[in-house]
PDB file of C-alpha atoms in Angstrom:
ATOM      1  CA  MET R   1       0.000   0.000   0.000  1.00 58.00           C
ATOM      2  CA  ALA R   2       1.293   3.494  -0.920  1.00 62.00           C
ATOM      3  CA  ARG R   3       2.037   5.808   1.934  1.00 73.00           C
ATOM      4  CA  PHE R   4       0.655   9.344   2.077  1.00 66.00           C
ATOM      5  CA  SER R   5       3.238  12.070   1.527  1.00 70.00           C
ATOM      6  CA  PRO R   6       2.601  15.788   2.133  1.00 69.00           C
ATOM      7  CA  LEU R   7       4.288  16.456  -1.231  1.00 69.00           C
ATOM      8  CA  MET R   8       1.345  14.744  -2.934  1.00 70.00           C
ATOM      9  CA  MET R   9      -0.806  17.728  -1.918  1.00 69.00           C
ATOM     10  CA  ALA R  10       1.434  20.307  -3.607  1.00 66.00           C
ATOM     11  CA  PRO R  11       0.041  20.056  -7.169  1.00 70.00           C
ATOM     12  CA  PRO R  12      -3.639  20.400  -6.147  1.00 67.00           C
ATOM     13  CA  LEU R  13      -2.795  23.295  -3.794  1.00 63.00           C
ATOM     14  CA  VAL R  14      -0.810  25.110  -6.500  1.00 63.00           C
ATOM     15  CA  PHE R  15      -3.675  24.584  -8.943  1.00 65.00           C
ATOM     16  CA  ALA R  16      -6.229  25.887  -6.429  1.00 60.00           C
ATOM     17  CA  GLY R  17      -4.087  28.969  -5.741  1.00 59.00           C
ATOM     18  CA  LEU R  18      -3.776  29.743  -9.451  1.00 59.00           C
ATOM     19  CA  ALA R  19      -7.516  29.235  -9.953  1.00 56.00           C
ATOM     20  CA  VAL R  20      -8.304  31.723  -7.161  1.00 54.00           C
ATOM     21  CA  MET R  21      -5.904  34.317  -8.643  1.00 58.00           C
ATOM     22  CA  PHE R  22      -7.486  33.838 -12.087  1.00 52.00           C
ATOM     23  CA  TRP R  23     -10.994  34.223 -10.664  1.00 50.00           C
ATOM     24  CA  ILE R  24     -10.036  37.434  -8.797  1.00 50.00           C
ATOM     25  CA  GLY R  25      -8.515  38.890 -11.970  1.00 47.00           C
ATOM     26  CA  MET R  26     -11.619  38.072 -14.012  1.00 44.00           C
ATOM     27  CA  ALA R  27     -14.041  39.356 -11.382  1.00 41.00           C
ATOM     28  CA  ARG R  28     -13.069  42.992 -12.005  1.00 40.00           C
ATOM     29  CA  GLU R  29     -15.805  45.121 -13.570  1.00 44.00           C
ATOM     30  CA  ASP R  30     -13.858  45.500 -16.841  1.00 46.00           C
ATOM     31  CA  PRO R  31     -10.820  43.226 -16.971  1.00 43.00           C
ATOM     32  CA  ASN R  32      -9.625  44.839 -20.213  1.00 48.00           C
ATOM     33  CA  GLN R  33      -9.567  48.378 -18.845  1.00 52.00           C
ATOM     34  CA  LEU R  34      -6.182  49.596 -17.711  1.00 53.00           C
ATOM     35  CA  PRO R  35      -6.240  51.889 -14.681  1.00 56.00           C
ATOM     36  CA  THR R  36      -4.740  55.376 -14.741  1.00 61.00           C
ATOM     37  CA  ALA R  37      -2.919  56.996 -11.870  1.00 65.00           C
ATOM     38  CA  LEU R  38      -3.818  60.411 -13.295  1.00 78.00           C
ATOM     39  CA  ALA R  39      -7.576  60.314 -12.639  1.00 82.00           C
ATOM     40  CA  GLY R  40      -8.499  63.289 -10.484  1.00 80.00           C
ATOM     41  CA  ARG R  41      -5.241  65.096 -11.265  1.00 91.00           C
ATOM     42  CA  ALA R  42      -4.484  67.963 -13.633  1.00 94.00           C
ATOM     43  CA  ALA R  43      -3.711  66.893 -17.177  1.00 95.00           C
ATOM     44  CA  PRO R  44       0.047  66.836 -17.829  1.00 96.00           C
ATOM     45  CA  ALA R  45       1.637  69.529 -19.973  1.00 95.00           C
ATOM     46  CA  VAL R  46       0.858  69.700 -23.673  1.00 97.00           C
ATOM     47  CA  ALA R  47       4.124  69.624 -25.634  1.00 95.00           C
ATOM     48  CA  MET R  48       3.773  68.780 -29.319  1.00 96.00           C
ATOM     49  CA  THR R  49       5.038  69.610 -32.781  1.00 96.00           C
ATOM     50  CA  PRO R  50       2.491  71.337 -35.048  1.00 96.00           C
ATOM     51  CA  LEU R  51       1.017  69.440 -37.988  1.00 96.00           C
ATOM     52  CA  GLU R  52       1.143  71.529 -41.156  1.00 95.00           C
ATOM     53  CA  GLY R  53      -2.009  73.537 -41.725  1.00 95.00           C
ATOM     54  CA  LYS R  54      -3.733  72.273 -38.558  1.00 97.00           C
ATOM     55  CA  PRO R  55      -4.535  74.273 -35.433  1.00 97.00           C
ATOM     56  CA  GLY R  56      -2.757  73.118 -32.294  1.00 97.00           C
ATOM     57  CA  PHE R  57      -3.894  73.188 -28.697  1.00 97.00           C
ATOM     58  CA  THR R  58      -2.333  74.167 -25.389  1.00 97.00           C
ATOM     59  CA  ASP R  59      -2.705  73.561 -21.666  1.00 96.00           C
ATOM     60  CA  ALA R  60      -5.008  76.588 -21.541  1.00 97.00           C
ATOM     61  CA  ASP R  61      -7.403  74.924 -24.022  1.00 97.00           C
ATOM     62  CA  LEU R  62      -7.826  72.023 -21.610  1.00 97.00           C
ATOM     63  CA  ARG R  63      -8.744  74.441 -18.821  1.00 96.00           C
ATOM     64  CA  ALA R  64     -11.099  76.683 -20.786  1.00 95.00           C
ATOM     65  CA  GLY R  65     -14.266  75.623 -18.932  1.00 94.00           C
ATOM     66  CA  ASP R  66     -15.584  72.962 -21.344  1.00 96.00           C
ATOM     67  CA  VAL R  67     -15.344  69.204 -21.102  1.00 97.00           C
ATOM     68  CA  THR R  68     -12.968  67.895 -23.769  1.00 98.00           C
ATOM     69  CA  LEU R  69     -11.451  64.665 -25.000  1.00 98.00           C
ATOM     70  CA  VAL R  70      -7.765  64.138 -25.720  1.00 98.00           C
ATOM     71  CA  ASN R  71      -7.288  61.292 -28.187  1.00 98.00           C
ATOM     72  CA  TYR R  72      -3.913  59.669 -28.909  1.00 98.00           C
ATOM     73  CA  TRP R  73      -3.875  58.085 -32.377  1.00 98.00           C
ATOM     74  CA  ALA R  74      -1.664  57.184 -35.353  1.00 98.00           C
ATOM     75  CA  SER R  75      -2.226  56.526 -39.047  1.00 98.00           C
ATOM     76  CA  TRP R  76      -0.535  53.114 -38.755  1.00 97.00           C
ATOM     77  CA  CYS R  77      -2.945  52.053 -35.983  1.00 97.00           C
ATOM     78  CA  ALA R  78      -5.793  49.822 -37.242  1.00 97.00           C
ATOM     79  CA  PRO R  79      -7.969  50.305 -34.108  1.00 98.00           C
ATOM     80  CA  CYS R  80      -7.628  54.084 -34.645  1.00 98.00           C
ATOM     81  CA  ARG R  81      -9.448  53.639 -37.960  1.00 97.00           C
ATOM     82  CA  VAL R  82     -12.148  51.611 -36.199  1.00 96.00           C
ATOM     83  CA  GLU R  83     -12.821  54.337 -33.618  1.00 97.00           C
ATOM     84  CA  HIS R  84     -12.675  57.259 -36.043  1.00 97.00           C
ATOM     85  CA  PRO R  85     -16.410  57.300 -36.981  1.00 97.00           C
ATOM     86  CA  GLN R  86     -17.282  57.528 -33.263  1.00 97.00           C
ATOM     87  CA  LEU R  87     -14.949  60.506 -32.840  1.00 98.00           C
ATOM     88  CA  GLU R  88     -16.460  62.156 -35.922  1.00 98.00           C
ATOM     89  CA  ALA R  89     -19.958  61.709 -34.444  1.00 97.00           C
ATOM     90  CA  LEU R  90     -18.908  63.152 -31.068  1.00 97.00           C
ATOM     91  CA  ALA R  91     -17.346  66.174 -32.767  1.00 98.00           C
ATOM     92  CA  ALA R  92     -20.473  66.661 -34.905  1.00 98.00           C
ATOM     93  CA  ASP R  93     -22.503  66.658 -31.659  1.00 97.00           C
ATOM     94  CA  GLY R  94     -20.381  69.553 -30.395  1.00 97.00           C
ATOM     95  CA  LEU R  95     -17.846  67.828 -28.142  1.00 97.00           C
ATOM     96  CA  THR R  96     -14.368  69.334 -28.416  1.00 98.00           C
ATOM     97  CA  ILE R  97     -11.755  66.700 -29.207  1.00 98.00           C
ATOM     98  CA  TYR R  98      -8.026  67.344 -29.285  1.00 98.00           C
ATOM     99  CA  GLY R  99      -5.794  64.913 -31.119  1.00 98.00           C
ATOM    100  CA  VAL R 100      -2.253  63.803 -30.395  1.00 98.00           C
ATOM    101  CA  ASN R 101      -0.648  62.056 -33.350  1.00 98.00           C
ATOM    102  CA  TYR R 102       1.680  59.476 -31.806  1.00 98.00           C
ATOM    103  CA  LYS R 103       5.059  58.537 -33.351  1.00 97.00           C
ATOM    104  CA  ASP R 104       3.785  58.976 -36.895  1.00 97.00           C
ATOM    105  CA  LYS R 105       5.020  60.505 -40.131  1.00 97.00           C
ATOM    106  CA  PRO R 106       3.354  63.905 -40.669  1.00 97.00           C
ATOM    107  CA  ASP R 107       2.377  63.130 -44.278  1.00 97.00           C
ATOM    108  CA  ASN R 108       0.718  59.869 -43.225  1.00 98.00           C
ATOM    109  CA  ALA R 109      -1.145  61.605 -40.396  1.00 98.00           C
ATOM    110  CA  LEU R 110      -2.452  64.334 -42.703  1.00 98.00           C
ATOM    111  CA  LYS R 111      -3.523  61.752 -45.322  1.00 98.00           C
ATOM    112  CA  PHE R 112      -5.375  59.803 -42.602  1.00 98.00           C
ATOM    113  CA  LEU R 113      -7.353  62.955 -41.741  1.00 98.00           C
ATOM    114  CA  VAL R 114      -8.073  63.745 -45.391  1.00 97.00           C
ATOM    115  CA  ASP R 115      -9.281  60.181 -46.033  1.00 97.00           C
ATOM    116  CA  LEU R 116     -11.356  59.673 -42.863  1.00 97.00           C
ATOM    117  CA  GLY R 117     -12.226  63.210 -41.761  1.00 97.00           C
ATOM    118  CA  ASP R 118     -10.841  65.471 -39.075  1.00 98.00           C
ATOM    119  CA  PRO R 119     -12.796  65.491 -35.799  1.00 98.00           C
ATOM    120  CA  TYR R 120     -10.097  67.438 -33.952  1.00 98.00           C
ATOM    121  CA  ALA R 121     -10.493  71.049 -32.823  1.00 98.00           C
ATOM    122  CA  GLY R 122      -6.730  71.108 -32.320  1.00 98.00           C
ATOM    123  CA  ILE R 123      -4.000  68.627 -33.057  1.00 98.00           C
ATOM    124  CA  GLY R 124      -0.272  68.138 -32.785  1.00 97.00           C
ATOM    125  CA  ALA R 125       2.360  65.458 -33.173  1.00 98.00           C
ATOM    126  CA  ASP R 126       4.153  63.639 -30.385  1.00 97.00           C
ATOM    127  CA  ASP R 127       7.055  62.495 -32.566  1.00 95.00           C
ATOM    128  CA  GLU R 128       9.195  60.992 -29.802  1.00 95.00           C
ATOM    129  CA  GLY R 129       6.368  59.862 -27.501  1.00 96.00           C
ATOM    130  CA  ARG R 130       7.535  62.067 -24.612  1.00 96.00           C
ATOM    131  CA  MET R 131       4.135  63.669 -24.018  1.00 97.00           C
ATOM    132  CA  ALA R 132       2.536  60.219 -24.120  1.00 97.00           C
ATOM    133  CA  LEU R 133       4.906  59.055 -21.368  1.00 95.00           C
ATOM    134  CA  ASP R 134       3.832  61.960 -19.162  1.00 95.00           C
ATOM    135  CA  TRP R 135       0.186  61.077 -19.764  1.00 96.00           C
ATOM    136  CA  GLY R 136       0.740  57.373 -19.030  1.00 93.00           C
ATOM    137  CA  VAL R 137      -0.175  56.185 -22.517  1.00 95.00           C
ATOM    138  CA  TYR R 138       0.268  52.425 -23.006  1.00 91.00           C
ATOM    139  CA  GLY R 139      -0.409  52.519 -26.770  1.00 92.00           C
ATOM    140  CA  VAL R 140      -2.780  53.951 -29.313  1.00 97.00           C
ATOM    141  CA  PRO R 141      -5.614  54.599 -29.387  1.00 98.00           C
ATOM    142  CA  GLU R 142      -6.184  56.054 -25.943  1.00 97.00           C
ATOM    143  CA  THR R 143      -8.747  58.668 -25.017  1.00 97.00           C
ATOM    144  CA  TYR R 144      -8.915  60.903 -21.950  1.00 97.00           C
ATOM    145  CA  VAL R 145     -11.954  62.790 -20.652  1.00 97.00           C
ATOM    146  CA  ILE R 146     -10.862  66.178 -19.284  1.00 97.00           C
ATOM    147  CA  ASP R 147     -13.193  68.369 -17.233  1.00 96.00           C
ATOM    148  CA  GLY R 148     -13.440  72.137 -17.758  1.00 95.00           C
ATOM    149  CA  ASN R 149     -10.722  72.747 -15.173  1.00 95.00           C
ATOM    150  CA  GLY R 150      -8.181  70.560 -16.968  1.00 96.00           C
ATOM    151  CA  VAL R 151      -8.543  67.584 -14.626  1.00 95.00           C
ATOM    152  CA  ILE R 152      -8.479  64.036 -16.004  1.00 95.00           C
ATOM    153  CA  VAL R 153     -11.813  62.390 -15.222  1.00 95.00           C
ATOM    154  CA  ALA R 154     -11.423  59.113 -17.107  1.00 95.00           C
ATOM    155  CA  ARG R 155      -9.219  57.247 -19.544  1.00 95.00           C
ATOM    156  CA  HIS R 156     -10.029  54.571 -22.059  1.00 95.00           C
ATOM    157  CA  ALA R 157      -7.278  52.436 -23.590  1.00 95.00           C
ATOM    158  CA  GLY R 158      -8.358  50.963 -26.912  1.00 96.00           C
ATOM    159  CA  PRO R 159     -10.738  52.001 -29.650  1.00 97.00           C
ATOM    160  CA  VAL R 160     -13.800  54.077 -28.861  1.00 97.00           C
ATOM    161  CA  THR R 161     -16.718  51.869 -29.884  1.00 96.00           C
ATOM    162  CA  GLN R 162     -20.443  52.427 -29.411  1.00 96.00           C
ATOM    163  CA  ARG R 163     -20.325  50.205 -26.317  1.00 96.00           C
ATOM    164  CA  VAL R 164     -17.392  52.169 -24.859  1.00 96.00           C
ATOM    165  CA  LEU R 165     -19.268  55.407 -25.532  1.00 95.00           C
ATOM    166  CA  GLU R 166     -22.355  54.173 -23.720  1.00 96.00           C
ATOM    167  CA  THR R 167     -20.687  52.458 -20.765  1.00 95.00           C
ATOM    168  CA  THR R 168     -17.525  54.486 -20.161  1.00 94.00           C
ATOM    169  CA  LEU R 169     -17.072  57.779 -21.972  1.00 96.00           C
ATOM    170  CA  MET R 170     -20.577  59.295 -21.933  1.00 97.00           C
ATOM    171  CA  PRO R 171     -21.055  58.682 -18.183  1.00 97.00           C
ATOM    172  CA  ALA R 172     -17.630  60.265 -17.574  1.00 96.00           C
ATOM    173  CA  ILE R 173     -18.438  63.199 -19.861  1.00 96.00           C
ATOM    174  CA  GLU R 174     -21.757  63.809 -18.100  1.00 95.00           C
ATOM    175  CA  ALA R 175     -20.140  63.600 -14.658  1.00 92.00           C
ATOM    176  CA  ALA R 176     -17.430  66.025 -15.785  1.00 93.00           C
ATOM    177  CA  ARG R 177     -20.050  68.451 -17.121  1.00 92.00           C
ATOM    178  CA  ALA R 178     -21.976  68.303 -13.847  1.00 90.00           C
ATOM    179  CA  ALA R 179     -18.800  68.861 -11.806  1.00 82.00           C
ATOM    180  CA  THR R 180     -17.609  71.732 -14.002  1.00 77.00           C
ATOM    181  CA  GLN R 181     -20.817  73.755 -13.761  1.00 70.00           C
TER     182      GLN R 181
END
């Protein structure tokens, strides 16, 4: 007859521990959403290169009293193309959106806007990605909701879809509008 060894319990205990960690990770409200340490803090400095023929934006624009979005994007980014119609619709509804073209060639960025439309009230290029580092950008696209005082209210990493608009961005925009007034 085989004798019981405490080492025989190790594999089931390791498996149970991993299962609990997996369950905790999946139990979050939105497991795909990356947190931001900047929520509730003033938006970092705006430091970009102008895109030819396009108006830029400054720190003062983010603190001008209106709720705005800051959208990091690039012409080489497929999800940026997916989200673009949503940004166009938001801009057509009167929401001010500022664009930050991330590590892109200026000619490609301008062609992207000619081909798909330009929802941005102001735009600039972050050629080296330094501004993105200050903002905590993981990759493009990323969109920040900024209240009228220049404070980051929310951040969404990934494309802005209809679902994201309904569940994340619009509630954040409405809360920012209520807090700003």
